[in-house]
Amino acid sequence: MEEIKNKFLILRTSDWLYNAGLVGLIEILGHDNVRYRTCEKNEDLDFDEVEISINAFENFEEKFFNYFIKTYTNLSWHQLISYEEAVETLKEKNEYNIKDLELLNKMIDYFKNNLKKNSFKSVYPIIEEKENIKLDILNEIKKLKKVKKVEKVKDIKNNLLILENLINFLNLKSSKKYIAAKNAIYTVIRNAWDGVSFLNPQTKEKDVYIDYKKHFIDTFFDYINIDDEEIKKYKYTCFSCDRPIKSLEYNMSFLKNIGFDDARKPSNVWNFINDTYICPICRLVYSCVPAGFTYVYDKGIFINLNHSIEELVRINKKVKMEVLEDPHNNLNNSYSELLKSIYENENKTASYEYSDIQIIKLKNEKYEFNILSKNILIVLKKSKEELDFIITHFYFPSNNKNWNEKISIYEEVIYRIANNVSLYSLINTLLRLKVSNVNNGYFNTFTIKQLIKINLNYLKEVKNMEFPENLVGNANYQGYLLKKEYNRKNSEHKLGGISYKLLNALKVNNKDGFMDVILNCYLYVDKPVPKVIIEALENDEIFKTAGYSFVAGLIGESNTKGEE
């Protein structure tokens, strides 16, 4: 371990999970403490290497928790102290209205619900000891009582005084350090790993900083200080990096949704012999996985690129900033930010090009994987305008309108395109919902038209197909004109049934069935069948593209000239 001997540690990109830990480690240490290759500097390093000074790992436990506290401003501690101004404003009043009372009672609920949590209660003694104070927080919380009448000025003032004392307590240096750290553990860190250190329910150490240091930092320093002659005697190697290890002490079972307990499930490894043991260096890197991912509650995302540390860090940092600065914490913004990041430097000379980008999402306690190949990236770039239009659009798959079942149209499109699946079935579903006239989400026929255009770009780029110019616009416009004819004959009520028949035919690629309905429609209005429909029958993909565009025009709005 020559690099370690020279007081520097060289780490290299590997699989997606290790890379997430590597990005997290770099973010925690800060960019002043690490060195990696860019197009302009550090040419002594390879693009997949990062050099870190051993001295940067001093007080790492403090840096570890500070990163999460500073990055995730939606932690309970941040929310609690954010009421400080509101308490001060209400204290200055001598008369109150209903809105003041509602705000006060809301604050009382929020403080009670949070400060009584076990994770909070466990650190109160540590804070009192560190700050050398004596404040019975639980007793203070009990004194908080909701007020029902604005005339109860004295009761309101008493509650505000208690809230002020609680906020002062929360603003103490040790309160922020320990309470916010506990918030970070259960809101962010636990998404990635569990069962060890401060997340071991059997741990006897009350101080989470000390617990983390004992399990990850002390063992790290012990390992890198081992004499070279001694380490040559080690007969085992790290599963992740191949460094020598003395014993099979640490494995990857603490990583959630990816590791396993080898004692309980030995059949998960070849010949019942577990070889997934890791060195203390890799264990420390894996502990930083939560800092590499971007989390919104129990959902997370990480973008994996193996060709460059610089781009790996840059893109994930931009995604994190975009998502966490969004007031709605919309993970869909991660995709738009990813595409923006990829192409903002496309004219810049670089020693690599983007290809096979891996998107890892944590959803429902499972990791989902998408690969964005070079062709898929081109499709998404060409579809930027259409994707931007649908980014906030969604639908419910059932009439229950259960928000837990809400499906993001933007996310669904990216998922299908990334997995080489056309958008026809999604387009068919949305058109059926629109025909049924049920308000099952936030989308319209213009949304569907964007999906047809995106699908067209996909077929052109990935399937290498050619389509008539302005196919979508022309077919959509013809559907709109037929709708006008039916309206003129006061027969618009028939369009729903007609649309269902057309969608049924399109779903199974039944050209004869589709044309039977079309011919009847145009005989009814005494008009010739449009040329764009007849010519579309020559090819299955052209037929479905023109057909869905036609139905979208038939049930929705269109521009007056049939432009794309």
Coordinates of C-alpha atoms in Angstrom, one line a residue:
M1 CA 0.0 0.0 0.0
E2 CA 2.5 2.5 -1.3
E3 CA 0.0 5.3 -1.6
I4 CA -0.9 5.1 2.0
K5 CA 2.7 5.0 3.1
N6 CA 3.2 8.4 1.4
K7 CA 0.3 9.9 3.4
F8 CA -2.1 9.8 0.5
L9 CA -4.8 7.3 -0.3
I10 CA -5.7 6.6 -3.9
L11 CA -9.2 5.3 -4.6
R12 CA -10.7 4.2 -7.9
T13 CA -14.2 4.0 -9.4
S14 CA -15.7 0.5 -9.3
D15 CA -19.4 -0.7 -9.2
W16 CA -22.3 1.7 -8.7
L17 CA -22.6 1.1 -5.0
Y18 CA -18.9 1.8 -4.4
N19 CA -19.1 4.8 -6.6
A20 CA -22.0 6.2 -4.6
G21 CA -19.8 5.8 -1.5
L22 CA -16.9 7.5 -3.3
V23 CA -19.0 10.5 -4.3
G24 CA -20.3 10.7 -0.8
L25 CA -16.8 10.6 0.7
I26 CA -15.6 13.4 -1.6
E27 CA -18.6 15.5 -0.7
I28 CA -18.1 14.9 3.0
L29 CA -14.4 15.8 2.9
G30 CA -14.9 18.8 0.7
H31 CA -13.2 19.4 -2.6
D32 CA -10.2 21.2 -1.0
N33 CA -9.2 17.9 0.6
V34 CA -9.3 15.7 -2.5
R35 CA -7.6 15.7 -5.9
Y36 CA -8.9 14.1 -9.2
R37 CA -8.2 14.4 -12.9
T38 CA -10.0 17.0 -15.0
C39 CA -9.5 18.1 -18.6
E40 CA -7.3 20.9 -17.4
K41 CA -5.4 19.7 -14.3
N42 CA -4.1 16.8 -12.2
E43 CA -2.8 15.0 -15.3
D44 CA -0.7 12.7 -13.1
L45 CA -3.9 11.0 -12.1
D46 CA -6.1 8.8 -14.3
F47 CA -9.7 9.9 -14.9
D48 CA -11.1 7.2 -12.5
E49 CA -8.8 8.0 -9.6
V50 CA -9.1 10.3 -6.6
E51 CA -6.2 11.2 -4.3
I52 CA -7.0 12.0 -0.6
S53 CA -4.7 13.1 2.1
I54 CA -4.7 10.8 5.1
N55 CA -4.9 14.0 7.3
A56 CA -8.3 14.8 5.8
F57 CA -9.8 11.9 7.7
E58 CA -9.1 13.5 11.1
N59 CA -12.4 14.3 12.9
F60 CA -14.2 12.6 10.0
E61 CA -17.2 11.7 12.2
E62 CA -17.9 15.5 12.6
K63 CA -17.6 16.1 8.9
F64 CA -19.8 13.1 8.2
F65 CA -22.8 14.3 10.2
N66 CA -22.2 18.0 9.4
Y67 CA -22.6 17.2 5.7
F68 CA -26.1 15.7 6.2
I69 CA -27.2 18.5 8.6
K70 CA -26.1 21.2 6.2
T71 CA -27.4 19.5 3.0
Y72 CA -30.8 18.4 4.1
T73 CA -32.6 21.5 5.4
N74 CA -35.9 19.7 5.7
L75 CA -34.7 17.8 8.8
S76 CA -37.0 18.2 11.8
W77 CA -34.4 20.3 13.7
H78 CA -34.4 22.8 10.9
Q79 CA -38.2 22.9 10.8
L80 CA -38.5 23.4 14.5
I81 CA -36.1 26.4 14.8
S82 CA -37.7 27.9 11.7
Y83 CA -40.6 28.9 13.9
E84 CA -38.4 31.2 15.9
E85 CA -39.5 34.3 14.0
A86 CA -43.2 33.4 14.2
V87 CA -43.0 33.0 18.0
E88 CA -41.3 36.4 18.3
T89 CA -43.9 38.0 16.2
L90 CA -46.8 36.6 18.2
K91 CA -45.1 37.5 21.5
E92 CA -45.1 41.2 20.5
K93 CA -48.9 41.1 20.2
N94 CA -51.5 41.8 22.9
E95 CA -54.5 40.8 20.8
Y96 CA -54.9 37.7 18.7
N97 CA -57.1 36.6 15.8
I98 CA -58.1 33.1 14.5
K99 CA -55.1 32.8 12.2
D100 CA -52.7 33.5 15.1
L101 CA -54.5 30.8 17.1
E102 CA -54.3 28.3 14.3
L103 CA -50.5 29.0 13.9
L104 CA -49.9 28.7 17.6
N105 CA -51.8 25.4 17.8
K106 CA -50.0 24.1 14.7
M107 CA -46.6 24.9 16.4
I108 CA -47.7 23.2 19.6
D109 CA -48.6 20.0 17.7
Y110 CA -45.4 20.0 15.7
F111 CA -43.2 20.5 18.8
K112 CA -45.0 17.9 20.8
N113 CA -44.9 15.3 18.0
N114 CA -41.2 15.7 17.4
L115 CA -39.7 16.4 20.8
K116 CA -41.4 13.4 22.3
K117 CA -39.8 11.0 19.8
N118 CA -37.4 8.4 21.2
S119 CA -34.6 9.5 18.9
F120 CA -34.9 13.0 20.4
K121 CA -35.3 11.9 24.0
S122 CA -32.1 9.7 23.8
V123 CA -29.9 12.7 23.2
Y124 CA -31.3 15.2 25.8
P125 CA -29.0 13.9 28.6
I126 CA -26.0 14.3 26.3
I127 CA -27.0 17.9 25.4
E128 CA -27.5 18.8 29.1
E129 CA -24.1 17.4 30.0
K130 CA -22.3 19.1 27.1
E131 CA -24.0 22.5 27.7
N132 CA -23.9 22.1 31.5
I133 CA -27.6 23.0 31.8
K134 CA -30.6 21.4 33.4
L135 CA -33.9 21.6 31.5
D136 CA -36.6 19.0 31.7
I137 CA -37.7 19.1 28.0
L138 CA -40.4 16.4 28.5
N139 CA -41.9 18.4 31.3
E140 CA -41.8 21.6 29.3
I141 CA -43.6 19.8 26.4
K142 CA -46.3 18.6 28.8
K143 CA -47.0 22.3 29.7
L144 CA -47.9 23.1 26.1
K145 CA -51.7 23.2 25.8
K146 CA -53.8 24.1 22.8
V147 CA -55.8 27.3 23.1
K148 CA -59.4 27.4 21.7
K149 CA -60.3 31.1 22.2
V150 CA -58.5 34.2 21.1
E151 CA -59.5 35.9 24.3
K152 CA -57.3 33.6 26.3
V153 CA -54.3 35.9 26.0
K154 CA -52.6 34.7 29.2
D155 CA -52.7 31.1 28.0
I156 CA -51.4 32.1 24.6
K157 CA -48.5 34.0 26.2
N158 CA -47.6 31.1 28.4
N159 CA -47.4 28.8 25.4
L160 CA -45.3 31.2 23.5
L161 CA -42.9 31.5 26.4
I162 CA -42.5 27.7 26.5
L163 CA -42.0 27.5 22.8
E164 CA -39.3 30.2 23.1
N165 CA -37.5 28.2 25.8
L166 CA -37.7 25.1 23.6
I167 CA -36.3 27.0 20.6
N168 CA -33.5 28.4 22.7
F169 CA -32.7 24.9 23.8
L170 CA -32.7 23.7 20.1
N171 CA -30.4 26.5 19.1
L172 CA -27.7 25.4 21.5
K173 CA -24.6 24.1 19.7
S174 CA -24.9 20.6 21.1
S175 CA -28.7 20.5 20.3
K176 CA -28.0 21.1 16.7
K177 CA -25.1 18.6 16.7
Y178 CA -27.0 15.7 18.3
I179 CA -30.7 16.3 17.5
A180 CA -30.0 17.2 13.8
A181 CA -27.6 14.2 13.6
K182 CA -30.4 11.9 14.9
N183 CA -32.8 13.4 12.3
A184 CA -30.2 12.7 9.6
I185 CA -29.8 9.1 10.7
Y186 CA -33.4 8.2 10.5
T187 CA -34.4 10.4 7.6
V188 CA -31.3 9.9 5.3
I189 CA -28.6 7.5 6.4
R190 CA -30.9 4.6 7.2
N191 CA -32.0 4.5 3.6
A192 CA -28.6 3.0 2.7
W193 CA -27.4 1.0 5.7
D194 CA -28.6 -0.4 9.0
G195 CA -27.8 -2.7 11.9
V196 CA -24.3 -1.5 12.8
S197 CA -22.8 1.3 14.8
F198 CA -25.5 3.8 16.0
L199 CA -28.1 1.9 14.0
N200 CA -27.5 -1.3 15.9
P201 CA -30.3 -1.6 18.4
Q202 CA -28.0 -3.3 20.8
T203 CA -25.3 -0.6 20.9
K204 CA -24.4 0.7 24.3
E205 CA -22.8 3.9 23.1
K206 CA -25.2 6.9 23.4
D207 CA -23.1 9.3 21.5
V208 CA -23.6 8.7 17.8
Y209 CA -20.4 10.5 16.8
I210 CA -18.3 8.3 19.1
D211 CA -20.2 5.2 17.8
Y212 CA -19.5 6.0 14.2
K213 CA -15.8 6.8 15.0
K214 CA -15.3 3.5 16.7
H215 CA -16.9 1.4 14.0
F216 CA -15.6 3.1 10.9
I217 CA -12.8 5.7 11.6
D218 CA -10.7 3.9 14.3
T219 CA -10.6 0.7 12.3
F220 CA -9.7 2.7 9.2
F221 CA -6.7 4.3 10.9
D222 CA -5.6 1.0 12.5
Y223 CA -5.6 -0.6 9.0
I224 CA -3.6 2.1 7.1
N225 CA -1.0 2.1 9.9
I226 CA -0.2 -1.6 9.6
D227 CA 3.4 -2.3 8.7
D228 CA 4.0 -3.4 5.1
E229 CA 5.8 -6.6 6.3
E230 CA 2.9 -7.4 8.5
I231 CA 0.3 -7.0 5.8
K232 CA 2.2 -9.3 3.5
K233 CA 1.3 -12.1 5.9
Y234 CA -2.5 -11.6 5.5
K235 CA -4.0 -14.5 3.5
Y236 CA -7.4 -13.0 2.7
T237 CA -8.3 -10.3 0.2
C238 CA -11.0 -7.6 0.2
F239 CA -14.0 -8.5 -1.9
S240 CA -14.3 -5.0 -3.2
C241 CA -10.7 -3.8 -3.8
D242 CA -8.4 -6.9 -3.4
R243 CA -6.4 -5.3 -0.5
P244 CA -5.0 -7.9 2.0
I245 CA -7.1 -8.4 5.1
K246 CA -6.2 -10.4 8.2
S247 CA -9.5 -11.9 9.1
L248 CA -13.1 -12.2 7.8
E249 CA -14.4 -9.6 10.2
Y250 CA -16.4 -7.1 8.1
N251 CA -18.9 -8.0 5.3
M252 CA -21.4 -6.0 3.3
S253 CA -24.5 -7.2 5.1
F254 CA -25.0 -3.8 6.8
L255 CA -25.9 -2.3 3.3
K256 CA -29.7 -2.3 2.9
N257 CA -31.4 -3.9 0.0
I258 CA -28.1 -5.2 -1.4
G259 CA -26.2 -7.1 1.3
F260 CA -27.3 -10.2 3.2
D261 CA -26.7 -11.9 6.5
D262 CA -24.3 -14.7 5.6
A263 CA -24.9 -16.4 9.0
R264 CA -28.6 -16.8 8.2
K265 CA -28.4 -17.2 4.4
P266 CA -25.2 -19.1 3.5
S267 CA -26.9 -20.4 0.4
N268 CA -26.6 -16.9 -1.2
V269 CA -22.9 -17.6 -1.9
W270 CA -21.1 -20.2 -3.9
N271 CA -20.6 -23.5 -2.2
F272 CA -22.0 -21.9 1.1
I273 CA -18.6 -20.1 1.6
N274 CA -19.0 -16.4 1.9
D275 CA -16.2 -14.3 0.3
T276 CA -17.9 -10.9 0.5
Y277 CA -15.7 -9.6 3.2
I278 CA -14.2 -6.1 2.9
C279 CA -11.3 -4.1 4.3
P280 CA -11.8 -1.1 6.7
I281 CA -11.1 1.3 3.8
C282 CA -13.9 0.0 1.7
R283 CA -16.2 -0.2 4.7
L284 CA -15.6 3.5 5.4
V285 CA -16.4 4.3 1.7
Y286 CA -19.6 2.2 1.8
S287 CA -20.7 4.1 5.0
C288 CA -20.7 7.2 2.8
V289 CA -23.2 5.8 0.3
P290 CA -26.1 8.0 1.9
A291 CA -24.0 11.1 1.0
G292 CA -23.6 10.0 -2.6
F293 CA -27.3 9.4 -3.2
T294 CA -29.9 12.2 -3.3
Y295 CA -32.9 11.3 -1.0
V296 CA -36.4 12.6 -0.8
Y297 CA -37.9 10.8 2.2
D298 CA -37.6 7.1 1.4
K299 CA -36.8 7.6 -2.3
G300 CA -33.3 8.1 -3.7
I301 CA -31.3 8.5 -6.9
F302 CA -27.7 8.1 -8.0
I303 CA -26.2 8.6 -11.4
N304 CA -23.3 6.3 -12.1
L305 CA -20.6 7.1 -14.7
N306 CA -17.3 5.1 -14.6
H307 CA -15.2 7.1 -17.0
S308 CA -14.5 10.1 -14.9
I309 CA -14.5 11.1 -11.2
E310 CA -15.0 14.7 -12.2
E311 CA -18.2 14.0 -14.1
L312 CA -19.4 11.5 -11.5
V313 CA -19.2 14.1 -8.8
R314 CA -20.4 17.1 -10.9
I315 CA -23.6 15.5 -12.2
N316 CA -24.6 14.0 -8.9
K317 CA -24.0 17.3 -7.2
K318 CA -26.1 19.2 -9.7
V319 CA -28.9 16.7 -9.4
K320 CA -28.8 17.0 -5.6
M321 CA -28.9 20.8 -5.7
E322 CA -31.8 20.8 -8.2
V323 CA -33.9 18.3 -6.2
L324 CA -33.3 19.6 -2.7
E325 CA -33.7 23.3 -3.8
D326 CA -37.0 22.5 -5.4
P327 CA -39.8 23.4 -2.8
H328 CA -41.6 20.3 -3.9
N329 CA -38.5 18.0 -3.7
N330 CA -39.4 16.6 -7.1
L331 CA -37.1 13.7 -8.0
N332 CA -38.2 14.0 -11.6
N333 CA -36.1 17.1 -11.7
S334 CA -33.1 14.8 -11.4
Y335 CA -33.6 13.5 -14.9
S336 CA -33.9 17.0 -16.5
E337 CA -30.8 18.1 -14.5
L338 CA -28.9 15.0 -15.7
L339 CA -29.7 15.7 -19.3
K340 CA -28.8 19.3 -18.9
S341 CA -25.5 18.4 -17.2
I342 CA -24.6 15.9 -19.9
Y343 CA -25.1 18.3 -22.8
E344 CA -24.0 21.6 -21.4
N345 CA -20.4 20.7 -22.1
E346 CA -20.9 18.9 -25.4
N347 CA -18.7 21.4 -27.3
K348 CA -16.0 21.1 -24.7
T349 CA -12.9 19.0 -25.6
A350 CA -12.8 16.0 -23.4
S351 CA -11.0 12.6 -23.3
Y352 CA -14.3 10.7 -23.0
E353 CA -17.8 10.8 -24.2
Y354 CA -21.1 9.9 -22.5
S355 CA -22.4 6.4 -23.0
D356 CA -24.1 3.8 -20.9
I357 CA -25.0 6.0 -18.0
Q358 CA -26.5 4.0 -15.2
I359 CA -29.4 5.5 -13.1
I360 CA -30.0 3.8 -9.8
K361 CA -33.2 4.7 -8.0
L362 CA -34.3 3.6 -4.5
K363 CA -38.1 3.1 -4.5
N364 CA -40.2 1.1 -2.0
E365 CA -37.0 -0.2 -0.4
K366 CA -35.8 -1.7 -3.6
Y367 CA -33.1 -0.5 -6.1
E368 CA -34.2 0.0 -9.7
F369 CA -31.7 0.3 -12.5
N370 CA -31.9 2.0 -15.9
I371 CA -29.1 2.2 -18.5
L372 CA -29.0 5.2 -20.8
S373 CA -27.1 4.1 -23.9
K374 CA -25.6 6.6 -26.3
N375 CA -28.7 6.2 -28.7
I376 CA -31.1 6.7 -25.8
L377 CA -29.3 9.9 -24.7
I378 CA -29.6 11.2 -28.3
V379 CA -33.4 10.5 -28.2
L380 CA -33.8 12.3 -24.9
K381 CA -31.7 15.3 -26.1
K382 CA -33.9 15.6 -29.3
S383 CA -37.0 15.3 -27.1
K384 CA -35.9 18.0 -24.6
E385 CA -38.7 20.4 -25.4
E386 CA -41.4 17.7 -25.2
L387 CA -39.9 16.3 -21.9
D388 CA -39.8 19.8 -20.3
F389 CA -43.5 20.2 -21.2
I390 CA -44.6 17.0 -19.4
I391 CA -42.3 17.2 -16.3
T392 CA -45.1 18.0 -13.9
H393 CA -47.8 15.8 -15.5
F394 CA -49.1 12.7 -13.8
Y395 CA -52.1 10.3 -13.8
F396 CA -53.8 7.8 -11.5
P397 CA -54.1 4.2 -12.8
S398 CA -57.5 3.8 -11.0
N399 CA -60.5 6.0 -10.1
N400 CA -59.5 5.9 -6.4
K401 CA -57.1 8.8 -6.9
N402 CA -54.8 7.4 -4.3
W403 CA -51.8 9.7 -4.2
N404 CA -49.6 6.8 -3.3
E405 CA -50.5 5.3 -6.7
K406 CA -49.8 8.5 -8.6
I407 CA -47.7 7.8 -11.7
S408 CA -45.4 10.5 -13.1
I409 CA -45.7 10.6 -16.9
Y410 CA -42.3 12.1 -17.2
E411 CA -40.7 9.4 -15.1
E412 CA -42.7 6.7 -16.9
V413 CA -41.5 8.0 -20.3
I414 CA -37.8 8.0 -19.2
Y415 CA -38.2 4.5 -17.7
R416 CA -39.7 3.1 -20.9
I417 CA -37.3 4.8 -23.3
A418 CA -34.3 3.7 -21.1
N419 CA -35.5 0.1 -21.2
N420 CA -36.1 0.2 -25.0
V421 CA -39.9 0.0 -24.7
S422 CA -42.1 2.1 -27.0
L423 CA -44.7 4.5 -25.5
Y424 CA -47.7 3.1 -27.4
S425 CA -49.3 1.4 -24.4
L426 CA -48.8 4.5 -22.2
I427 CA -50.3 6.7 -25.0
N428 CA -53.3 4.3 -25.3
T429 CA -53.9 4.3 -21.5
L430 CA -53.8 8.1 -21.3
L431 CA -56.2 8.5 -24.3
R432 CA -58.6 6.1 -22.8
L433 CA -58.6 8.1 -19.5
K434 CA -59.2 11.3 -21.5
V435 CA -62.0 9.7 -23.5
S436 CA -63.7 8.5 -20.3
N437 CA -63.8 12.2 -19.3
V438 CA -62.7 11.3 -15.8
N439 CA -60.3 13.7 -14.1
N440 CA -57.7 11.1 -13.4
G441 CA -54.6 13.3 -13.0
Y442 CA -52.9 16.4 -14.5
F443 CA -52.5 15.9 -18.2
N444 CA -54.3 16.8 -21.5
T445 CA -54.2 15.8 -25.2
F446 CA -51.2 18.1 -25.7
T447 CA -49.4 15.9 -23.2
I448 CA -50.3 12.9 -25.3
K449 CA -49.1 14.7 -28.5
Q450 CA -45.7 15.3 -26.8
L451 CA -45.5 11.5 -26.0
I452 CA -46.2 10.7 -29.6
K453 CA -43.4 13.0 -30.7
I454 CA -41.0 11.5 -28.2
N455 CA -41.9 8.0 -29.4
L456 CA -41.3 9.1 -32.9
N457 CA -37.8 10.3 -32.0
Y458 CA -37.2 6.9 -30.3
L459 CA -38.2 5.0 -33.3
K460 CA -36.1 7.1 -35.6
E461 CA -32.9 6.9 -33.5
V462 CA -33.1 3.5 -31.9
K463 CA -35.0 1.5 -34.4
N464 CA -33.5 3.4 -37.4
M465 CA -36.9 4.1 -39.0
E466 CA -38.0 6.8 -41.4
F467 CA -41.3 8.6 -41.2
P468 CA -43.1 11.1 -43.4
E469 CA -42.4 14.7 -42.6
N470 CA -44.9 16.3 -40.2
L471 CA -46.8 13.0 -39.7
V472 CA -47.9 13.7 -36.1
G473 CA -49.1 17.2 -36.9
N474 CA -51.0 16.2 -40.1
A475 CA -52.7 13.2 -38.5
N476 CA -53.6 15.2 -35.4
Y477 CA -55.1 18.0 -37.5
Q478 CA -57.2 15.6 -39.5
G479 CA -58.7 14.2 -36.3
Y480 CA -59.5 17.7 -35.2
L481 CA -61.2 18.4 -38.5
L482 CA -63.4 15.3 -38.2
K483 CA -64.3 16.4 -34.7
K484 CA -65.5 19.7 -36.1
E485 CA -67.7 17.9 -38.7
Y486 CA -69.3 15.9 -35.9
N487 CA -69.9 19.0 -33.9
R488 CA -71.5 20.7 -36.9
K489 CA -73.9 17.8 -37.2
N490 CA -74.5 17.9 -33.4
S491 CA -73.1 14.4 -33.1
E492 CA -70.1 15.1 -30.8
H493 CA -71.6 12.6 -28.3
K494 CA -70.7 9.8 -30.7
L495 CA -67.0 10.6 -30.6
G496 CA -66.4 8.8 -27.3
G497 CA -67.6 5.4 -28.7
I498 CA -65.7 6.0 -32.0
S499 CA -62.5 6.8 -30.1
Y500 CA -62.7 3.6 -28.0
K501 CA -63.1 1.5 -31.2
L502 CA -60.1 3.2 -32.8
L503 CA -58.0 2.7 -29.6
N504 CA -59.0 -1.0 -29.4
A505 CA -57.9 -1.5 -33.0
L506 CA -54.6 0.4 -32.5
K507 CA -53.8 -1.6 -29.3
V508 CA -53.7 -4.9 -31.3
N509 CA -52.5 -3.3 -34.5
N510 CA -55.7 -4.1 -36.3
K511 CA -55.6 -2.0 -39.5
D512 CA -58.8 -3.5 -41.0
G513 CA -60.7 -2.8 -37.8
F514 CA -59.3 0.7 -37.7
M515 CA -60.2 1.5 -41.3
D516 CA -63.7 0.1 -40.9
V517 CA -64.4 2.7 -38.2
I518 CA -62.6 5.5 -40.2
L519 CA -64.6 4.7 -43.4
N520 CA -67.9 4.8 -41.5
C521 CA -67.0 8.2 -39.9
Y522 CA -66.1 9.8 -43.2
L523 CA -69.1 8.4 -45.0
Y524 CA -71.2 9.9 -42.2
V525 CA -69.7 13.4 -42.7
D526 CA -69.6 12.9 -46.5
K527 CA -65.8 13.6 -46.7
P528 CA -62.9 11.7 -48.3
V529 CA -60.5 9.8 -46.0
P530 CA -57.4 11.9 -45.5
K531 CA -54.3 10.9 -47.5
V532 CA -52.2 10.7 -44.3
I533 CA -54.3 7.9 -42.9
I534 CA -54.3 5.9 -46.2
E535 CA -50.5 6.2 -46.6
A536 CA -50.0 5.2 -43.0
L537 CA -51.3 1.7 -43.7
E538 CA -48.1 0.7 -45.5
N539 CA -46.1 0.4 -42.2
D540 CA -47.1 -0.8 -38.7
E541 CA -45.1 1.9 -36.8
I542 CA -46.3 4.7 -39.1
F543 CA -49.9 3.3 -38.8
K544 CA -49.8 3.4 -35.0
T545 CA -48.1 6.9 -34.9
A546 CA -50.6 8.4 -37.3
G547 CA -53.5 6.5 -35.6
Y548 CA -52.8 7.8 -32.1
S549 CA -52.1 11.3 -33.4
F550 CA -55.5 11.2 -35.1
V551 CA -57.4 10.0 -32.0
A552 CA -55.6 12.7 -29.9
G553 CA -56.9 15.3 -32.4
L554 CA -60.4 13.7 -32.4
I555 CA -60.9 14.1 -28.6
G556 CA -58.8 17.2 -27.9
E557 CA -57.6 20.4 -29.4
S558 CA -55.2 21.0 -32.3
N559 CA -53.4 23.9 -33.9
T560 CA -55.2 25.3 -37.0
K561 CA -52.5 24.2 -39.5
G562 CA -51.5 20.8 -38.3
E563 CA -47.9 22.0 -37.4
E564 CA -45.6 19.9 -35.3

